[in-house]
Each structure stands twice: as structure tokens, then as C-alpha cells.
CSV table of C-alpha atoms and ligand atoms in Angstrom, one decimal:
chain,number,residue,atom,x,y,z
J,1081,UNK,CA,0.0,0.0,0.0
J,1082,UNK,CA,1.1,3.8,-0.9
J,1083,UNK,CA,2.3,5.8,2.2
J,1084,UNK,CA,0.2,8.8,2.5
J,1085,UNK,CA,1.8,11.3,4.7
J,1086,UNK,CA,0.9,15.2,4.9
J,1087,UNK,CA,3.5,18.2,5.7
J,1088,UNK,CA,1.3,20.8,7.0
J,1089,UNK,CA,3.5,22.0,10.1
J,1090,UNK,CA,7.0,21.3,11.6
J,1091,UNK,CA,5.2,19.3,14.1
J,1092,UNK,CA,3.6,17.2,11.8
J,1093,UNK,CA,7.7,15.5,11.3
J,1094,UNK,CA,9.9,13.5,14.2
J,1095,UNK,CA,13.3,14.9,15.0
J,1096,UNK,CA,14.4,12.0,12.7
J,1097,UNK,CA,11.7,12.8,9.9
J,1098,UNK,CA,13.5,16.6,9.9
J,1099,UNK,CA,16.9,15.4,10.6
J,1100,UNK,CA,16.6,12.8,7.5
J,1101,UNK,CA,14.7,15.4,5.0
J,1102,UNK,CA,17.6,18.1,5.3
J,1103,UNK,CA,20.0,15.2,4.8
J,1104,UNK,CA,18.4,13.8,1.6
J,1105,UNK,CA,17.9,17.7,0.3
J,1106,UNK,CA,21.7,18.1,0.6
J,1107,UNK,CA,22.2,14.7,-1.3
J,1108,UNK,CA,19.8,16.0,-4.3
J,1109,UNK,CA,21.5,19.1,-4.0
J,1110,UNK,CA,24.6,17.4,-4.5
J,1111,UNK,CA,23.9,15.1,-6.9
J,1112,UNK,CA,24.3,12.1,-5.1
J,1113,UNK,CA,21.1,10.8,-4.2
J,1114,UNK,CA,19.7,7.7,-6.4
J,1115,UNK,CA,18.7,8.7,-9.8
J,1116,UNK,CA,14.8,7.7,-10.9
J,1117,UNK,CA,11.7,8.7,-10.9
J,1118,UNK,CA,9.9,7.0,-7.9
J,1119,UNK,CA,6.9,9.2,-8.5
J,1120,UNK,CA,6.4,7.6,-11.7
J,1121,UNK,CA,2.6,7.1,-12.2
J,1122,UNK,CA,1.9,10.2,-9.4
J,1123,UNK,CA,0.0,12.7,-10.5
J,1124,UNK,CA,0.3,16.1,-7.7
J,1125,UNK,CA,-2.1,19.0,-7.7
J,1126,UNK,CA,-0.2,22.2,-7.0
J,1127,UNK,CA,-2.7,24.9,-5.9
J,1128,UNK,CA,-1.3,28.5,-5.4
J,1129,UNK,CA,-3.9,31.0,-4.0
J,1130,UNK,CA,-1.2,33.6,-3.5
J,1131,UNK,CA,1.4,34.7,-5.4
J,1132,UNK,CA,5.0,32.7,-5.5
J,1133,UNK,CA,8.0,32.1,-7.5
J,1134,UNK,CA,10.4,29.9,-5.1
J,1135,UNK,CA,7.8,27.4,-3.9
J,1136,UNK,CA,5.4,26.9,-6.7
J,1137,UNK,CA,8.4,26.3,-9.3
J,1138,UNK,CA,10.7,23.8,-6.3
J,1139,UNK,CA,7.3,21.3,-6.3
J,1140,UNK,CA,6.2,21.7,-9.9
J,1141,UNK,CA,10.0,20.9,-10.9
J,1142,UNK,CA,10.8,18.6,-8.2
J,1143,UNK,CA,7.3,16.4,-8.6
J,1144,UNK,CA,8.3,16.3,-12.5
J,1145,UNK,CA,11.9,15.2,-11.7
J,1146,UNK,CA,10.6,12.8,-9.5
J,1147,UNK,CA,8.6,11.2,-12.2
J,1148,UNK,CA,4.9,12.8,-11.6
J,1149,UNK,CA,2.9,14.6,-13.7
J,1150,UNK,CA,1.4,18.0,-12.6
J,1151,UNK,CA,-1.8,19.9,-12.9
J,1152,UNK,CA,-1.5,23.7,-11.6
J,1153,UNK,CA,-4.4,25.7,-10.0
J,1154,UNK,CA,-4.7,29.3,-9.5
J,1155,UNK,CA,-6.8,31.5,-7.3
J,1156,UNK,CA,-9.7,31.4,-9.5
J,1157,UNK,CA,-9.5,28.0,-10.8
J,1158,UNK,CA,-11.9,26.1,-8.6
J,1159,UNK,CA,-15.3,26.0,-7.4
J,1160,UNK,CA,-14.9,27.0,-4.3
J,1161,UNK,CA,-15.0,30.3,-5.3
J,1162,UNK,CA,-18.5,29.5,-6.4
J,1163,UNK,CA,-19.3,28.2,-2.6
J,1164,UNK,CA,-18.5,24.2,-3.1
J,1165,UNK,CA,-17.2,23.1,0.4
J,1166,UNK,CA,-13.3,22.3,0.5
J,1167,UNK,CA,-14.6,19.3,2.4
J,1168,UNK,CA,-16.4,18.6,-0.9
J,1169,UNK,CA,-13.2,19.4,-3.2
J,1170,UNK,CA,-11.2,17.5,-0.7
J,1171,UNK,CA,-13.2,14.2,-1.6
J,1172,UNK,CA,-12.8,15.1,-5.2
J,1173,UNK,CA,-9.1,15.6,-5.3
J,1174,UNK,CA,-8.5,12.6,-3.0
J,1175,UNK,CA,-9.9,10.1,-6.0
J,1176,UNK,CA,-7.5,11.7,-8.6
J,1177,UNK,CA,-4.5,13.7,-7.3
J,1178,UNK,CA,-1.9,11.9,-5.1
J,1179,UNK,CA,-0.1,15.0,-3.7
J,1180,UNK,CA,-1.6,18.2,-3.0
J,1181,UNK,CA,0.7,21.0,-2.6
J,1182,UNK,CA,-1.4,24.1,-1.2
J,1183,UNK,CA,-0.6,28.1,-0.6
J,1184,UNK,CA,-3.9,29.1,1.1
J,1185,UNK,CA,-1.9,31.9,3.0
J,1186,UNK,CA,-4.7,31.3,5.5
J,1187,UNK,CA,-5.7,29.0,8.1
J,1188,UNK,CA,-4.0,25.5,7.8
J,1189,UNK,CA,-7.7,24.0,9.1
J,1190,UNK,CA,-8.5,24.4,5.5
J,1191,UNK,CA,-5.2,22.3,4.6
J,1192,UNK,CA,-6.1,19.5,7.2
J,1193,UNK,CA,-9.6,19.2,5.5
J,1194,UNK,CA,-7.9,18.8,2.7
J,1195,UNK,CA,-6.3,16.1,4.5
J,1196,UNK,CA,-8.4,14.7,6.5
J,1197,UNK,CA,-9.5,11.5,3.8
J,1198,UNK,CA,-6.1,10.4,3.6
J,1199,UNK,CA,-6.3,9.8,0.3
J,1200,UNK,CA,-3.7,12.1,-1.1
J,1201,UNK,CA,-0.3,13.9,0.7
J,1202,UNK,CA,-0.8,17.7,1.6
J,1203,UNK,CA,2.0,19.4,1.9
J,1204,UNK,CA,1.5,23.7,3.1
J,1205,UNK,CA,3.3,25.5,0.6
J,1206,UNK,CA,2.5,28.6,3.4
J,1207,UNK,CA,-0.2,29.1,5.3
J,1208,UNK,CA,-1.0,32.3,7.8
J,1209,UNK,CA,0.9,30.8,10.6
J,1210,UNK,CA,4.0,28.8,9.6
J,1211,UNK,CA,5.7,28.3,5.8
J,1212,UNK,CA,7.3,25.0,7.0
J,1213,UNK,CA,8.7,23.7,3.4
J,1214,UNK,CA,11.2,27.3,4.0
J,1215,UNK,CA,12.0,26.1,6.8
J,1216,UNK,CA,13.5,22.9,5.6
J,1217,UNK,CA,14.8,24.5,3.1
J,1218,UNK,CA,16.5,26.4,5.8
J,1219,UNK,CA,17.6,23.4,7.5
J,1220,UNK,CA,19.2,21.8,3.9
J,1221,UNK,CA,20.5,25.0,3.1
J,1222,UNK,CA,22.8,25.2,6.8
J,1223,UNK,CA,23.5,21.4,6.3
J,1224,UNK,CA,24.7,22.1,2.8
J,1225,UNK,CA,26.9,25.0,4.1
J,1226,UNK,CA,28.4,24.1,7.2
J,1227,UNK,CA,28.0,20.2,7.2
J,1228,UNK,CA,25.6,21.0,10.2
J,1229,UNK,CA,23.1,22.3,12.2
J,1230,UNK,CA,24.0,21.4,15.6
J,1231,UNK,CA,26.1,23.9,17.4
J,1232,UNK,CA,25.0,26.9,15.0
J,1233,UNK,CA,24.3,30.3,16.2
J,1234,UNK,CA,21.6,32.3,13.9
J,1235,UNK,CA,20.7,35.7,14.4
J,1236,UNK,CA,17.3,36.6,12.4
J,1237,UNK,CA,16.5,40.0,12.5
J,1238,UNK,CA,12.8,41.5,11.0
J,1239,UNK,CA,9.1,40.2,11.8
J,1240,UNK,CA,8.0,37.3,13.2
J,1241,UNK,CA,6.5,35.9,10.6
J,1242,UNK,CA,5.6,32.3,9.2
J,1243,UNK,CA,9.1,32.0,8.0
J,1244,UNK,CA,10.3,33.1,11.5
J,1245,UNK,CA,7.9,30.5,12.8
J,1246,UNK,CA,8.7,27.3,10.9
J,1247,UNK,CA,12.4,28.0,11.5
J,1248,UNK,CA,12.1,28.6,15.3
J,1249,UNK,CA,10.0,25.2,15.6
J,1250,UNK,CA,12.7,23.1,13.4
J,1251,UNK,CA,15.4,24.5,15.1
J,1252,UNK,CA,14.1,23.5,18.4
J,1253,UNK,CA,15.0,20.2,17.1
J,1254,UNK,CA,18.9,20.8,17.5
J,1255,UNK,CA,19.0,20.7,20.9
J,1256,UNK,CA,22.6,23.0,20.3
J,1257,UNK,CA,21.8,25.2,18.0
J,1258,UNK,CA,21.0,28.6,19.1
J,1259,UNK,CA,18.4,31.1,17.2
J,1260,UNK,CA,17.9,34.9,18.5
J,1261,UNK,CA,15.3,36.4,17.1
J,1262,UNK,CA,15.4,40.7,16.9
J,1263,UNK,CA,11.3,41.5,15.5
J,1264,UNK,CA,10.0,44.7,15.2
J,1265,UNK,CA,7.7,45.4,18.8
J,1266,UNK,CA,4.3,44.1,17.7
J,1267,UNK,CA,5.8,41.9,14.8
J,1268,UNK,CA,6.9,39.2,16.7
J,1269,UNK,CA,6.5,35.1,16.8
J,1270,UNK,CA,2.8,34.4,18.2
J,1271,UNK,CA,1.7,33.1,21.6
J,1272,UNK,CA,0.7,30.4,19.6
J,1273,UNK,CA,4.5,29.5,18.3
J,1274,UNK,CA,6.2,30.8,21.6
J,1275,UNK,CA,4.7,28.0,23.1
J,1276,UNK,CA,5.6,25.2,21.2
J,1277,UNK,CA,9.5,26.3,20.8
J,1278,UNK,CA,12.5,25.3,23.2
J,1279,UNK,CA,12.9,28.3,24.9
J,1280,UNK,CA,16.7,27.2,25.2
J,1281,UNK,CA,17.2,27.2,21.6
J,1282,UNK,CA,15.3,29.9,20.7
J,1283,UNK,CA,15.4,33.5,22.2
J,1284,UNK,CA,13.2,36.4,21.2
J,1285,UNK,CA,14.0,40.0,21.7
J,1286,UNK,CA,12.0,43.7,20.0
J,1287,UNK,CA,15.3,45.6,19.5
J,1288,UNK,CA,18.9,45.7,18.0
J,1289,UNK,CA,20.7,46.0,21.5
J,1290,UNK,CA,23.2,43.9,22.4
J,1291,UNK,CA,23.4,41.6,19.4
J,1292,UNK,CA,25.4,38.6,20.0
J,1293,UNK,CA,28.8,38.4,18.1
J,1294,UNK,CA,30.0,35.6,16.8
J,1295,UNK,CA,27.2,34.4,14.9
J,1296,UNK,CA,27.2,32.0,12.0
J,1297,UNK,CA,24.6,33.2,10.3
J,1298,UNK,CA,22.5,36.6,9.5
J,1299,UNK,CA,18.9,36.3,8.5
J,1300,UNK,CA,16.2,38.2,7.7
J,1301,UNK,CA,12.9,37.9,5.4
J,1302,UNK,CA,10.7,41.0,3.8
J,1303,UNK,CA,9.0,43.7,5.7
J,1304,UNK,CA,6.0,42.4,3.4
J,1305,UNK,CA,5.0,38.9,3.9
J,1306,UNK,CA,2.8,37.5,1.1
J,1307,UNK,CA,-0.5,37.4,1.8
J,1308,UNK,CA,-0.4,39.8,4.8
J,1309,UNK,CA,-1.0,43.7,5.4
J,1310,UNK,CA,-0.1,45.1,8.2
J,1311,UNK,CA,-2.8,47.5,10.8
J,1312,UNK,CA,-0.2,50.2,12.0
J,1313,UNK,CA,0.3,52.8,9.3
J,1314,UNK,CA,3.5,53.6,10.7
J,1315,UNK,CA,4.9,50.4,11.1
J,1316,UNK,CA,7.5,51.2,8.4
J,1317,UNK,CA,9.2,53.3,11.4
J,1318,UNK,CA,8.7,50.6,13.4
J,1319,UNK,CA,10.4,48.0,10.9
J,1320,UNK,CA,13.5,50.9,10.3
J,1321,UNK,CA,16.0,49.9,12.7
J,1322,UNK,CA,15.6,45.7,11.8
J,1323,UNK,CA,17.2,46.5,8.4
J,1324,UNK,CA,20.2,44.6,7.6
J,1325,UNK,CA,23.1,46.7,6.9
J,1326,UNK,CA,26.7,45.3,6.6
J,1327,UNK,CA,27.2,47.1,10.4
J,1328,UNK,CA,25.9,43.7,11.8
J,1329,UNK,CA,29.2,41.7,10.2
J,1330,UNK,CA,31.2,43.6,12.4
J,1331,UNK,CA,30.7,41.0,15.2
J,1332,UNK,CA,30.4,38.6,13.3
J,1333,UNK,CA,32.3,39.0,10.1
J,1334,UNK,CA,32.3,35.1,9.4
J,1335,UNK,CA,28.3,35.3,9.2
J,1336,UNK,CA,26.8,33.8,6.0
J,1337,UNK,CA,23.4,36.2,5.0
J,1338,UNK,CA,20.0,34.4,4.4
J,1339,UNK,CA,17.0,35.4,3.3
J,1340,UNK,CA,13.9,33.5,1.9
J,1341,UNK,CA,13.0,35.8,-0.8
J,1342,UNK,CA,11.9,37.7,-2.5
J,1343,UNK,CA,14.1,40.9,-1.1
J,1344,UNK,CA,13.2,44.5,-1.4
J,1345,UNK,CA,16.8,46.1,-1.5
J,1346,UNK,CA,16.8,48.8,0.7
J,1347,UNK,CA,14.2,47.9,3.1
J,1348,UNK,CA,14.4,44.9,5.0
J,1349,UNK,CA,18.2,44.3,3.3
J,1350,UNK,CA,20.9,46.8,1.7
J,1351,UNK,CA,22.1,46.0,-1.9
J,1352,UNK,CA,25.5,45.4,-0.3
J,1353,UNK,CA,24.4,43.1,1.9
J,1354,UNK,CA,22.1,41.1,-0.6
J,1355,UNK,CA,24.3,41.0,-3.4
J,1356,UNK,CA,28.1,40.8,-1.3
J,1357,UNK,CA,30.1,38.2,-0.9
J,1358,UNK,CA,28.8,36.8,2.2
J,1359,UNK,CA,25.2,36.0,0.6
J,1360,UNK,CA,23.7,32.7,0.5
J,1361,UNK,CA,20.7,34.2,-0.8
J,1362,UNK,CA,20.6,32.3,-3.6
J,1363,UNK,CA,21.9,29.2,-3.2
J,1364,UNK,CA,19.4,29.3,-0.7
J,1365,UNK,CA,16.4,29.9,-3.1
J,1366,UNK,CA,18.3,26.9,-5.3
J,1367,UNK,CA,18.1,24.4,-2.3
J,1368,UNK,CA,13.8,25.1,-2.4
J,1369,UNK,CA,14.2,22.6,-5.5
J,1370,UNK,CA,16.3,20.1,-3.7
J,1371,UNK,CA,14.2,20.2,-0.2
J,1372,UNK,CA,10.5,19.9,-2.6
J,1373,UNK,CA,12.1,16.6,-4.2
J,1374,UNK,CA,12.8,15.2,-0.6
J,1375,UNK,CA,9.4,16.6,0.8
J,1376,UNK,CA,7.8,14.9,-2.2
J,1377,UNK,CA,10.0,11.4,-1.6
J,1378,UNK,CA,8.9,11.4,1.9
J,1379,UNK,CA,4.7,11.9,1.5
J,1380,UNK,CA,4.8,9.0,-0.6
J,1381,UNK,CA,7.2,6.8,1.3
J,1382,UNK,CA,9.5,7.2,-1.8
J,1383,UNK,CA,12.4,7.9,0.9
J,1384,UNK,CA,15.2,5.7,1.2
J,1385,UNK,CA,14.3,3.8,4.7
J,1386,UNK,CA,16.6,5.7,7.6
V,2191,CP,N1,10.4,32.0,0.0
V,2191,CP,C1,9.2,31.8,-0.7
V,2191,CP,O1,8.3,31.1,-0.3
V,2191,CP,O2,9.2,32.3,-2.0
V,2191,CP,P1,8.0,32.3,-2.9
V,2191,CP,O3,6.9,33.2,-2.3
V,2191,CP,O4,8.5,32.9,-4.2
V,2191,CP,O5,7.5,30.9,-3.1
């Protein structure tokens, strides 16, 4: 029997599951994981209610590498814009898709409906509250770069967001890695998320004092997440001090600079910064690819066994 298994949150994966998926996204990334198409036969529905580059094009590609075929949905694609329940779509979709990859940008109830026949995977290409395939990404990306994730030290500096979420849950998994949050006061990681982190992991601050030196790695994500608008018409002012300049290397002038992108030089990230020599950026964005193809693997129990 197919494995059916659904990636809707971080906690929705074992320490193993997380440790093993960055793993196998650094061995796609370096070539060196089996060659085939285990998806052969698979056919994966990938549903984008919001606007995206990184993610829509990692799962599209990735599922066709893999061996499935694809059928893409936009915002105004299905019925339910005409008022058919997702329950209802749900039932539909679970008789012909295999994989559902979903950006809702809203409540990830809707994504667990969609789940809830076990008939096809769902994976949460970003929902209001967590972006967890980033934050694997995240996870390949520092594997890829530092051989790994234990014992790093990240500084992420601008708002609490879903990115900021799924990377302070997956990093709770490393026990000795160390994340410090600096989000804009008001912006910051939920009650919600603050309660299912390892407060000894992760630390969470609302200004730019004292920043820890030393750090391996610099991250930040745009003032603008997609889907979202913010209440305070000042919050720019609010955001101003969280940009990242190249002022922060000067503690830590090792630090590699991530961002999940899309940037808007000269707000949340200076051109120097983005562009320099110290930017991951895009190697980062690359590594989406590599992370969808071992996401995919492992909601169909494609996976090499651990
Ligand atoms: N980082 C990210 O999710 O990029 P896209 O919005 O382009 O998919």
C-alpha cells in the first residue's frame, strides 16, 4: 500500500523525519542521491492561491523530476470560489490527485480538511501561521553550508512571521543550536508559536541592543510577507531599525546572509548586503528545489528507509 503522509507544520515531522529530509535535500542538492523517478505514475495537484515564485516552481519541478505529472491551479481556478465546500473538493481531489501542494496563506484548518481523507499527501506550501517547506529548506540550506546544524548560532533579524515561525520550531529540534530572534515590537513570533519552541534554543528579543557576536549566520525575510497587510500605518518606522546593513558583520564578520525571498533592497536588506560576498541568498532559493524533491520522496514513502 502507498504511504500517505501530509507536511502541514514542523510538528507534523519526528526529530528523525526533519533530521533525514535536510540530509536527503543536501544529497539531491549534490547530486548524489539515487537517480529515478519514484513518483512515476503520481500525479500532484499544486494549488497557489497567492502569489509565489520559489515554492510553486521547487514542487512543480521537483514532482516532475521525480517522475509525476502535474496539474496547476490558481486562485480562481476552482469552485470554491462559487461556494462548493473544501470538504467537498477535498473528496474530489483525494480520487484523482496523489499529492496536493497548497498556498492558502490562511488558516491550515483548510489544509487538514484537505487532509483529512487520507487519500492524497498535503504538503502547506504557506499558510498564515507557519511556511514549513522554507523552513527545511533552511535546515538543507545550513547542512549544505556548514555540514551541520547542531552547534549553530543564527541571528534573524525583521518580523516574526511564518518563516520566522517554521524555522524557530525546526530548530528546536537541535538541541545545540542557538536562534535569536530581533522582530520589530508588535511583529513578533505568536503566543501560539512561543509556546511550542524550546525556549533554550530559541530567544526572542523587539530591538537591536546587544546583538550577539560571533554568529554564523545573518537572517532576515521582507518587511512584506505574502498574503499579509499590516494594521499600523506607521509600522514602516517601526520595521526601520531591523534593516540589515553590513554594520551587523562587524561581530560577526564570518556570518553567511539568508534570506527567503523575495528581497526588497533597501528595506528589509541593503544592496550590499544582498548582493556581497557573504550571501547565500541564492543558493538558498536553489536548495527550495532540492528540499520539494525530498518533501515529495517522503509523503509517498519514496524515501530511502533511515
Ligand atoms: N520564499 C518563498 O516562499 O518564496 P515564494 O513566495 O516565491 O514561493
Amino acid at each position: 500500500m502507498t504511504t500517505t503522509r501530509h507536511l502541514i507544520s514542523v510538528d507534523d515531522l519526528t526529530d528523525g523525519d526533519i533530521h533525514r529530509l535536510a540530509a536527503r535535500g543536501v544529497r539531491f542538492r549534490e547530486g548524489t542521491a539515487a537517480a529515478g523517478t519514484p513518483l512515476a505514475g503520481h500525479l500532484a495537484g499544486i494549488y497557489f492561491r497567492k502569489t509565489s515564485t520559489r515554492t510553486r516552481t521547487a514542487f512543480t519541478a521537483g514532482a516532475l523530476r521525480l517522475g509525476a505529472q502535474t496539474i496547476a491551479y490558481g486562485p480562481d481556478d476552482l469552485q470554491t470560489n462559487t461556494g462548493e465546500t473544501v470538504e467537498d473538493t477535498a473528496q474530489v481531489f483525494g480520487r484523482m490527485l496523489d499529492v496536493l501542494v497548497a498556498r492558502t496563506a490562511g488558516d491550515p484548518a483548510e489544509l487538514r480538511a484537505f487532509a483529512a481523507g487520507n487519500r492524497m499527501s498535503v504538503i502547506n506550501a504557506m499558510s498564515a501561521p507557519e511556511h514549513p517547506t522554507q523552513a527545511l529548506t533552511d535546515l538543507t540550506t545550513l547542512l549544505w553550508h556548514f555540514g551541520h546544524v547542531d552547534g549553530l548560532r543564527v541571528l534573524y533579524v525583521g518580523e516574526g512571521n511564518n518563516t520566522a515561525a517554521a524555522l524557530a520550531l525546526a530548530l528546536s529540534r537541535y538541541r545545540s543550536a542557538h536562534l535569536d530572534l530581533r522582530t520589530p515590537p508588535g511583529y513578533g513570533l505568536t503566543g501560539e508559536v512561543l509556546a511550542r519552541i524550546d525556549p533554550k534554543v530559541v530567544t526572542e528579543r523587539h530591538d537591536m541592543k546587544d546583538l550577539p557576536e560571533g554568529v554564523d549566520v545573518i537572517y532576515t525575510t521582507r518587511w512584506q510577507t505574502t498574503g499579509t497587510s499590516k494594521p499600523d500605518a506607521n509600522w514602516r518606522n517601526i520595521f526601520a531599525p531591523f534593516q540589515v546593513t553590513a554594520d551587523l558583520w562587524r561581530g560577526s564578520p564570518d556570518a553567511v546572509f539568508m534570506h527567503d525571498l523575495p528581497a526588497h533592497r533597501g528595506e528589509e536588506v541593503t544592496a550590499e548586503v544582498l548582493d556581497g560576498p557573504r550571501s547565500i541568498a541564492f543558493d538558498q532559493a536553489e536548495n527550495k528545489l532540492h528540499s520539494a524533491m525530498a518533501v515529495l520522496e517522503w509523503c509517498r514513502g519514496a524515501d530511502p528507509a533511515p
